[in-house]
Amino acid sequence: MLDVSYEGTIIPILQDHCMACHNSTSPLAGYDYSDYDHLIRSVADGSLLGTIEQQDGFSPMPPDGPLNNCSVKKIKAWIETLDLDSIPVNDPSSNDGIISNCHLDTVYFQTTILPLVLSSCATTQCHDKVSHRDGIMLTDYESIIKTGKIKPGDPGDSEFYESLTDDGDDLMPPAPYKPLDNEKIMLIKQWILQGAKNNSCNDVCDTTNITFTATIWPMMQNYCTGCHSTANPGGGIIIESYNDLVTLANNGSLMGSVRYEEGYAKMPTNQQLSDCNINLLQKWIDRGLPE
Ligand code: HEC
Ligand code: HEC
């Protein structure tokens, strides 16, 4: 067996080949290799070996060409000395420094597609559990695959995808709702192309620089605006601008509803926001609602 240690063997390799791009001030893709705790999470989620061994599903690292065999062997030998079961890969309850295990090129069902479908399609009087118009119910993985007639790997033969891009009467969502924007349609296409799996990942919860435009509005579009637009104002509530949301933040109903507090309607109705998103909203309010 190779004689390897973290300090003597691993740090020098990482310093030479990885830390220029993955350090504490610039943790590209969420990975900081200058810190032991962060490094072992990359071991535990498989991304360290996956990237240096150029495995499928990982971006090959370093980007300018693989490590030499000897370095790869040393890293593998060191990984074998670790007790992987004791490493918390992702701890959703801790709010700072969560290491992302989201692959940039992968579209995840639980993380991206489900929230998007829930807020755009599973709205009242359309495809929720009560209404399921035309027998189509879009509320969870099984129902989306089955009633949306999704063929993994083949968006062109998946009714759900076709209905989003139809140029005739079958376009979904139907008028007066706005069609999904292109970016969302492309995400759904990618997800189907990648096998329409029921997958998920934990994104980096970066609470350092929260603004309405960069952080909060994209979240609203993913989770809320499908039911709170002028065309479809759930409960008479419209969330289309900074001022709309500030009003809800100031009267307490925003946090009350996303925290599922007593006395408020639970928002989103189908599935609670992640701890990270709730935390981002709270911090945004605490910091004076930066625009
Ligand atoms: C020149 C800059 C650079 C260097 C050097 C570099 N990386 Fe990266 N790394 C990136 C960038 C940019 C990304 C995000 C883009 C991507 O995933 O292709 C990334 C992504 C990653 C990811 C996430 C990729 C995935 O598919 O999940 C891991 C893990 C990673 N790097 C590990 C390493 C390791 C280990 C080394 C050293 C052996 C290394 N990187 C060296 C720039 C670098
Ligand atoms: C599936 C449709 C749907 C989604 C998605 C949705 N809402 Fe709602 N929302 C409603 C409906 C319908 C009501 C009125 C419910 C009621 O009064 O019982 C409502 C009410 C509310 C209220 C008032 C709650 C109260 O008790 O005063 C707030 C605030 C709100 N939504 C915010 C949000 C936010 C923020 C999101 C995203 C995180 C969201 N909603 C996602 C349909 C939705």
Tab-separated table of C-alpha atoms and ligand atoms in Angstrom:
chain	number	residue	atom	x	y	z
A	1	MET	CA	0.000	0.000	0.000
A	2	LEU	CA	1.143	3.541	-0.739
A	3	ASP	CA	2.212	5.592	2.213
A	4	VAL	CA	0.022	8.684	1.987
A	5	SER	CA	-1.049	11.407	4.377
A	6	TYR	CA	-3.299	14.426	4.078
A	7	GLU	CA	-0.578	16.960	4.875
A	8	GLY	CA	2.360	15.310	3.154
A	9	THR	CA	0.690	13.938	0.041
A	10	ILE	CA	-2.760	15.320	-0.666
A	11	ILE	CA	-2.342	19.015	0.118
A	12	PRO	CA	0.633	19.394	-2.250
A	13	ILE	CA	-1.247	17.729	-5.126
A	14	LEU	CA	-4.323	19.863	-4.573
A	15	GLN	CA	-2.241	23.001	-4.211
A	16	ASP	CA	-0.524	22.375	-7.499
A	17	HIS	CA	-3.538	21.307	-9.511
A	18	CYS	CA	-6.822	22.414	-7.932
A	19	MET	CA	-6.638	25.217	-5.393
A	20	ALA	CA	-6.018	27.963	-7.911
A	21	CYS	CA	-9.680	27.614	-8.834
A	22	HIS	CA	-11.147	25.928	-5.751
A	23	ASN	CA	-10.215	27.928	-2.660
A	24	SER	CA	-12.099	29.742	0.059
A	25	THR	CA	-12.470	33.010	-1.820
A	26	SER	CA	-13.267	31.356	-5.125
A	27	PRO	CA	-14.863	27.956	-4.511
A	28	LEU	CA	-15.735	27.236	-8.147
A	29	ALA	CA	-18.757	24.964	-8.490
A	30	GLY	CA	-19.017	25.182	-4.679
A	31	TYR	CA	-15.785	23.261	-3.983
A	32	ASP	CA	-13.108	24.697	-1.695
A	33	TYR	CA	-10.097	22.389	-1.553
A	34	SER	CA	-8.095	24.481	0.869
A	35	ASP	CA	-10.107	23.167	3.799
A	36	TYR	CA	-10.141	19.568	5.058
A	37	ASP	CA	-13.846	19.484	5.938
A	38	HIS	CA	-14.793	20.727	2.522
A	39	LEU	CA	-12.421	18.354	0.790
A	40	ILE	CA	-13.848	15.265	2.452
A	41	ARG	CA	-17.330	16.246	1.390
A	42	SER	CA	-16.115	16.186	-2.176
A	43	VAL	CA	-14.780	12.717	-1.409
A	44	ALA	CA	-18.074	11.629	0.106
A	45	ASP	CA	-20.240	12.856	-2.768
A	46	GLY	CA	-17.969	11.105	-5.259
A	47	SER	CA	-16.947	14.270	-7.075
A	48	LEU	CA	-13.245	14.216	-6.220
A	49	LEU	CA	-12.660	10.796	-7.779
A	50	GLY	CA	-15.320	11.377	-10.418
A	51	THR	CA	-13.596	14.452	-11.778
A	52	ILE	CA	-9.986	13.308	-11.586
A	53	GLU	CA	-10.821	9.901	-13.084
A	54	GLN	CA	-12.953	11.551	-15.786
A	55	GLN	CA	-15.997	9.448	-14.881
A	56	ASP	CA	-19.285	9.898	-16.743
A	57	GLY	CA	-21.428	12.620	-15.273
A	58	PHE	CA	-18.524	14.666	-13.930
A	59	SER	CA	-16.585	17.479	-15.539
A	60	PRO	CA	-12.989	16.290	-16.063
A	61	MET	CA	-10.610	18.069	-13.646
A	62	PRO	CA	-8.218	19.798	-13.809
A	63	PRO	CA	-9.667	21.412	-16.928
A	64	ASP	CA	-6.339	21.589	-18.748
A	65	GLY	CA	-5.681	17.840	-18.712
A	66	PRO	CA	-5.699	14.907	-16.270
A	67	LEU	CA	-3.429	14.418	-13.268
A	68	ASN	CA	-0.673	11.879	-13.767
A	69	ASN	CA	-1.423	8.283	-12.780
A	70	CYS	CA	0.744	8.458	-9.718
A	71	SER	CA	-1.177	11.388	-8.234
A	72	VAL	CA	-4.503	9.703	-8.965
A	73	LYS	CA	-3.271	6.539	-7.225
A	74	LYS	CA	-2.155	8.509	-4.189
A	75	ILE	CA	-5.505	10.247	-3.894
A	76	LYS	CA	-7.305	6.899	-4.185
A	77	ALA	CA	-5.076	5.332	-1.540
A	78	TRP	CA	-5.759	8.253	0.786
A	79	ILE	CA	-9.528	8.030	0.210
A	80	GLU	CA	-9.380	4.352	1.226
A	81	THR	CA	-8.047	5.370	4.619
A	82	LEU	CA	-11.100	7.551	5.337
A	83	ASP	CA	-14.238	6.519	7.146
A	84	LEU	CA	-16.736	7.793	4.602
A	85	ASP	CA	-19.855	6.872	6.539
A	86	SER	CA	-19.015	9.417	9.180
A	87	ILE	CA	-18.938	12.324	6.716
A	88	PRO	CA	-22.059	14.476	6.451
A	89	VAL	CA	-22.323	14.927	2.679
A	90	ASN	CA	-24.930	17.598	2.914
A	91	ASP	CA	-26.587	18.914	5.962
A	92	PRO	CA	-29.667	20.821	4.847
A	93	SER	CA	-30.209	22.195	8.342
A	94	SER	CA	-26.921	24.069	8.383
A	95	ASN	CA	-27.292	27.260	6.449
A	96	ASP	CA	-23.788	28.334	5.742
A	97	GLY	CA	-21.154	26.665	3.696
A	98	ILE	CA	-23.261	23.856	2.320
A	99	ILE	CA	-21.213	22.298	-0.400
A	100	SER	CA	-23.081	21.895	-3.614
A	101	ASN	CA	-23.353	18.423	-5.054
A	102	CYS	CA	-25.303	19.754	-8.018
A	103	HIS	CA	-23.626	19.045	-11.316
A	104	LEU	CA	-23.815	22.115	-13.448
A	105	ASP	CA	-24.884	20.224	-16.539
A	106	THR	CA	-27.532	18.084	-14.874
A	107	VAL	CA	-31.147	19.132	-14.481
A	108	TYR	CA	-32.616	17.697	-11.293
A	109	PHE	CA	-36.235	16.706	-10.891
A	110	GLN	CA	-36.748	17.440	-7.191
A	111	THR	CA	-34.621	20.569	-7.188
A	112	THR	CA	-35.763	22.252	-10.398
A	113	ILE	CA	-38.459	20.498	-12.413
A	114	LEU	CA	-40.972	19.681	-9.679
A	115	PRO	CA	-41.148	23.226	-8.249
A	116	LEU	CA	-41.483	24.599	-11.748
A	117	VAL	CA	-44.294	22.214	-12.681
A	118	LEU	CA	-46.070	22.709	-9.360
A	119	SER	CA	-46.186	26.456	-9.744
A	120	SER	CA	-46.915	26.508	-13.465
A	121	CYS	CA	-49.159	23.532	-14.088
A	122	ALA	CA	-50.504	22.079	-10.868
A	123	THR	CA	-52.412	25.258	-10.167
A	124	THR	CA	-55.964	25.386	-8.977
A	125	GLN	CA	-58.485	24.306	-11.609
A	126	CYS	CA	-55.805	22.792	-13.811
A	127	HIS	CA	-53.731	19.766	-12.984
A	128	ASP	CA	-53.787	19.502	-9.213
A	129	LYS	CA	-55.171	16.525	-7.266
A	130	VAL	CA	-58.705	17.914	-7.175
A	131	SER	CA	-59.061	19.117	-10.756
A	132	HIS	CA	-56.728	16.950	-12.898
A	133	ARG	CA	-58.237	18.186	-16.133
A	134	ASP	CA	-58.287	15.684	-19.001
A	135	GLY	CA	-57.069	13.089	-16.510
A	136	ILE	CA	-53.738	14.856	-16.310
A	137	MET	CA	-52.403	15.314	-12.827
A	138	LEU	CA	-49.017	16.960	-12.397
A	139	THR	CA	-48.246	16.863	-8.710
A	140	ASP	CA	-45.392	14.406	-8.158
A	141	TYR	CA	-42.841	12.330	-10.036
A	142	GLU	CA	-45.069	9.339	-10.740
A	143	SER	CA	-48.011	11.393	-11.916
A	144	ILE	CA	-45.899	13.668	-14.091
A	145	ILE	CA	-44.215	10.731	-15.840
A	146	LYS	CA	-47.434	8.762	-16.212
A	147	THR	CA	-50.118	11.263	-17.084
A	148	GLY	CA	-47.674	13.556	-18.906
A	149	LYS	CA	-46.711	10.502	-21.021
A	150	ILE	CA	-43.033	11.215	-20.664
A	151	LYS	CA	-40.589	9.015	-22.593
A	152	PRO	CA	-37.213	9.291	-20.894
A	153	GLY	CA	-34.587	10.415	-23.400
A	154	ASP	CA	-37.149	11.471	-25.992
A	155	PRO	CA	-38.750	14.887	-25.477
A	156	GLY	CA	-40.233	14.856	-29.007
A	157	ASP	CA	-42.292	11.812	-28.079
A	158	SER	CA	-43.315	13.076	-24.623
A	159	GLU	CA	-46.782	14.631	-24.597
A	160	PHE	CA	-45.956	16.854	-21.674
A	161	TYR	CA	-43.039	18.459	-23.492
A	162	GLU	CA	-44.936	18.678	-26.769
A	163	SER	CA	-47.786	20.565	-25.129
A	164	LEU	CA	-45.357	23.244	-23.953
A	165	THR	CA	-44.115	23.908	-27.470
A	166	ASP	CA	-47.303	23.298	-29.483
A	167	ASP	CA	-48.053	26.119	-31.927
A	168	GLY	CA	-51.779	25.355	-32.076
A	169	ASP	CA	-54.676	24.719	-29.723
A	170	ASP	CA	-52.857	22.238	-27.556
A	171	LEU	CA	-50.418	24.763	-26.146
A	172	MET	CA	-50.042	24.554	-22.371
A	173	PRO	CA	-50.573	26.436	-20.168
A	174	PRO	CA	-53.655	27.612	-22.138
A	175	ALA	CA	-54.729	31.254	-22.484
A	176	PRO	CA	-55.093	33.458	-20.531
A	177	TYR	CA	-51.971	32.045	-18.869
A	178	LYS	CA	-48.659	32.952	-20.386
A	179	PRO	CA	-46.759	30.111	-22.053
A	180	LEU	CA	-43.695	28.999	-20.088
A	181	ASP	CA	-40.654	31.027	-20.939
A	182	ASN	CA	-38.038	29.430	-23.119
A	183	GLU	CA	-35.558	28.915	-20.337
A	184	LYS	CA	-38.020	26.760	-18.386
A	185	ILE	CA	-38.956	24.786	-21.476
A	186	MET	CA	-35.280	24.096	-22.161
A	187	LEU	CA	-34.813	22.847	-18.596
A	188	ILE	CA	-37.674	20.400	-19.026
A	189	LYS	CA	-36.243	19.257	-22.361
A	190	GLN	CA	-32.794	18.705	-20.823
A	191	TRP	CA	-34.272	16.790	-17.941
A	192	ILE	CA	-36.160	14.435	-20.295
A	193	LEU	CA	-33.069	14.040	-22.495
A	194	GLN	CA	-31.058	13.102	-19.422
A	195	GLY	CA	-33.442	10.253	-18.711
A	196	ALA	CA	-36.244	12.013	-16.767
A	197	LYS	CA	-34.895	10.671	-13.489
A	198	ASN	CA	-36.307	11.318	-10.042
A	199	ASN	CA	-33.056	12.932	-8.895
A	200	SER	CA	-32.139	15.771	-6.585
A	201	CYS	CA	-29.133	17.684	-5.317
A	202	ASN	CA	-28.280	20.306	-2.752
A	203	ASP	CA	-27.271	23.641	-4.117
A	204	VAL	CA	-24.894	25.990	-2.363
A	205	CYS	CA	-26.785	28.125	0.107
A	206	ASP	CA	-24.978	31.375	-0.416
A	207	THR	CA	-26.426	33.987	1.895
A	208	THR	CA	-23.691	36.564	1.461
A	209	ASN	CA	-25.205	38.873	-1.103
A	210	ILE	CA	-28.973	38.627	-1.280
A	211	THR	CA	-30.929	40.961	-3.527
A	212	PHE	CA	-34.446	40.934	-4.901
A	213	THR	CA	-33.264	40.856	-8.502
A	214	ALA	CA	-30.556	38.222	-8.233
A	215	THR	CA	-31.890	35.941	-5.506
A	216	ILE	CA	-35.497	36.451	-4.554
A	217	TRP	CA	-37.171	37.083	-7.899
A	218	PRO	CA	-35.807	33.895	-9.527
A	219	MET	CA	-37.097	31.983	-6.490
A	220	MET	CA	-40.544	33.583	-6.859
A	221	GLN	CA	-40.601	32.638	-10.536
A	222	ASN	CA	-39.769	29.047	-9.730
A	223	TYR	CA	-42.159	28.584	-6.868
A	224	CYS	CA	-44.820	31.264	-6.752
A	225	THR	CA	-45.633	33.372	-9.792
A	226	GLY	CA	-47.488	30.558	-11.574
A	227	CYS	CA	-50.264	31.085	-9.021
A	228	HIS	CA	-49.750	34.749	-8.248
A	229	SER	CA	-49.750	36.526	-11.596
A	230	THR	CA	-52.339	39.003	-12.863
A	231	ALA	CA	-53.746	36.195	-15.029
A	232	ASN	CA	-53.983	33.820	-12.093
A	233	PRO	CA	-53.944	35.678	-8.785
A	234	GLY	CA	-54.291	32.899	-6.189
A	235	GLY	CA	-56.234	34.279	-3.224
A	236	GLY	CA	-56.224	37.666	-5.000
A	237	ILE	CA	-52.501	37.973	-4.350
A	238	ILE	CA	-50.204	39.191	-7.116
A	239	ILE	CA	-46.438	38.791	-6.966
A	240	GLU	CA	-45.052	40.476	-10.046
A	241	SER	CA	-42.751	43.175	-8.759
A	242	TYR	CA	-40.434	44.201	-5.974
A	243	ASN	CA	-43.164	46.342	-4.395
A	244	ASP	CA	-45.692	43.493	-4.464
A	245	LEU	CA	-43.383	41.296	-2.450
A	246	VAL	CA	-42.301	44.051	-0.073
A	247	THR	CA	-45.952	44.503	0.886
A	248	LEU	CA	-46.243	40.794	1.737
A	249	ALA	CA	-42.942	40.865	3.614
A	250	ASN	CA	-44.024	43.838	5.683
A	251	ASN	CA	-47.444	42.504	6.634
A	252	GLY	CA	-45.939	39.210	7.805
A	253	SER	CA	-47.807	36.969	5.396
A	254	LEU	CA	-44.738	36.116	3.322
A	255	MET	CA	-42.770	34.467	6.127
A	256	GLY	CA	-45.948	33.217	7.834
A	257	SER	CA	-47.024	31.364	4.717
A	258	VAL	CA	-43.626	29.944	3.637
A	259	ARG	CA	-42.892	28.809	7.212
A	260	TYR	CA	-46.284	27.098	7.273
A	261	GLU	CA	-47.202	29.050	10.397
A	262	GLU	CA	-50.580	28.801	11.999
A	263	GLY	CA	-53.035	31.411	10.738
A	264	TYR	CA	-51.531	31.558	7.253
A	265	ALA	CA	-52.245	29.597	4.105
A	266	LYS	CA	-49.304	27.238	3.445
A	267	MET	CA	-47.178	28.470	0.539
A	268	PRO	CA	-46.288	26.967	-1.831
A	269	THR	CA	-49.348	24.809	-1.352
A	270	ASN	CA	-47.851	21.514	-2.525
A	271	GLN	CA	-44.388	21.335	-1.034
A	272	GLN	CA	-42.576	23.549	1.425
A	273	LEU	CA	-39.573	25.603	0.269
A	274	SER	CA	-36.142	24.271	1.237
A	275	ASP	CA	-34.526	25.508	4.446
A	276	CYS	CA	-32.048	27.375	2.300
A	277	ASN	CA	-34.762	29.300	0.436
A	278	ILE	CA	-36.655	30.125	3.628
A	279	ASN	CA	-33.415	31.320	5.154
A	280	LEU	CA	-32.672	33.488	2.111
A	281	LEU	CA	-36.087	35.142	2.392
A	282	GLN	CA	-35.642	35.795	6.112
A	283	LYS	CA	-32.169	37.265	5.650
A	284	TRP	CA	-33.404	39.422	2.776
A	285	ILE	CA	-36.048	40.879	5.115
A	286	ASP	CA	-33.594	41.252	8.030
A	287	ARG	CA	-31.214	43.192	5.808
A	288	GLY	CA	-33.852	45.729	4.793
A	289	LEU	CA	-35.216	44.204	1.568
A	290	PRO	CA	-32.339	45.108	-0.785
A	291	GLU	CA	-33.516	45.593	-4.326
B	1	HEC	C1	-8.409	26.390	-13.999
B	1	HEC	C2	-9.404	26.256	-12.969
B	1	HEC	C3	-9.677	24.903	-12.344
B	1	HEC	C4	-8.768	23.989	-11.836
B	1	HEC	C5	-7.267	24.094	-11.821
B	1	HEC	C6	-9.564	22.907	-11.295
B	1	HEC	N1	-10.892	23.159	-11.466
B	1	HEC	FE1	-12.429	22.024	-10.816
B	1	HEC	N2	-13.762	23.279	-11.695
B	1	HEC	C7	-13.430	24.432	-12.370
B	1	HEC	C8	-14.638	25.026	-12.927
B	1	HEC	C9	-14.734	26.307	-13.754
B	1	HEC	C10	-15.694	24.174	-12.550
B	1	HEC	C11	-17.169	24.341	-12.879
B	1	HEC	C12	-17.451	24.020	-14.311
B	1	HEC	C13	-17.595	22.584	-14.593
B	1	HEC	O1	-18.212	21.837	-13.807
B	1	HEC	O2	-17.087	22.175	-15.645
B	1	HEC	C14	-15.105	23.102	-11.780
B	1	HEC	C15	-15.843	22.063	-11.236
B	1	HEC	C16	-15.293	21.107	-10.399
B	1	HEC	C17	-16.057	20.106	-9.708
B	1	HEC	C18	-17.536	19.895	-9.852
B	1	HEC	C19	-17.687	19.233	-11.198
B	1	HEC	C20	-18.732	18.226	-11.308
B	1	HEC	O3	-18.859	17.631	-12.407
B	1	HEC	O4	-19.430	18.001	-10.315
B	1	HEC	C21	-15.188	19.364	-8.977
B	1	HEC	C22	-15.528	18.225	-8.062
B	1	HEC	C23	-13.873	19.874	-9.238
B	1	HEC	N3	-13.978	20.937	-10.103
B	1	HEC	C24	-12.721	19.326	-8.733
B	1	HEC	C25	-11.448	19.724	-9.102
B	1	HEC	C26	-10.244	19.030	-8.713
B	1	HEC	C27	-10.202	17.798	-7.839
B	1	HEC	C28	-9.207	19.716	-9.266
B	1	HEC	C29	-7.743	19.375	-9.181
B	1	HEC	C30	-7.384	18.004	-9.467
B	1	HEC	C31	-9.771	20.836	-10.009
B	1	HEC	N4	-11.131	20.790	-9.900
B	1	HEC	C32	-9.029	21.776	-10.700
B	1	HEC	C33	-12.181	24.974	-12.505
B	1	HEC	C34	-11.009	24.362	-12.115
B	2	HEC	C1	-50.480	26.114	-6.567
B	2	HEC	C2	-50.764	27.529	-6.484
B	2	HEC	C3	-49.947	28.373	-5.524
B	2	HEC	C4	-48.583	28.431	-5.400
B	2	HEC	C5	-47.537	27.616	-6.148
B	2	HEC	C6	-48.313	29.486	-4.443
B	2	HEC	N1	-49.471	30.032	-4.005
B	2	HEC	FE1	-49.659	31.506	-2.603
B	2	HEC	N2	-51.682	31.270	-2.637
B	2	HEC	C7	-52.378	30.452	-3.483
B	2	HEC	C8	-53.794	30.523	-3.158
B	2	HEC	C9	-54.901	29.773	-3.891
B	2	HEC	C10	-53.895	31.428	-2.057
B	2	HEC	C11	-55.150	31.777	-1.267
B	2	HEC	C12	-55.227	30.653	-0.265
B	2	HEC	C13	-56.099	30.870	0.897
B	2	HEC	O1	-56.418	32.007	1.198
B	2	HEC	O2	-56.380	29.829	1.529
B	2	HEC	C14	-52.567	31.884	-1.747
B	2	HEC	C15	-52.249	32.768	-0.721
B	2	HEC	C16	-51.000	33.289	-0.513
B	2	HEC	C17	-50.660	34.264	0.512
B	2	HEC	C18	-51.596	34.807	1.560
B	2	HEC	C19	-51.494	33.862	2.736
B	2	HEC	C20	-52.301	34.273	3.920
B	2	HEC	O3	-52.671	33.381	4.689
B	2	HEC	O4	-52.529	35.473	4.103
B	2	HEC	C21	-49.335	34.561	0.381
B	2	HEC	C22	-48.501	35.544	1.197
B	2	HEC	C23	-48.835	33.737	-0.695
B	2	HEC	N3	-49.864	32.974	-1.229
B	2	HEC	C24	-47.525	33.726	-1.112
B	2	HEC	C25	-46.981	32.717	-1.907
B	2	HEC	C26	-45.585	32.550	-2.103
B	2	HEC	C27	-44.496	33.437	-1.524
B	2	HEC	C28	-45.441	31.460	-2.903
B	2	HEC	C29	-44.149	30.830	-3.359
B	2	HEC	C30	-43.202	30.530	-2.338
B	2	HEC	C31	-46.766	30.967	-3.234
B	2	HEC	N4	-47.673	31.756	-2.601
B	2	HEC	C32	-47.043	29.861	-4.054
B	2	HEC	C33	-51.862	29.653	-4.485
B	2	HEC	C34	-50.502	29.387	-4.624
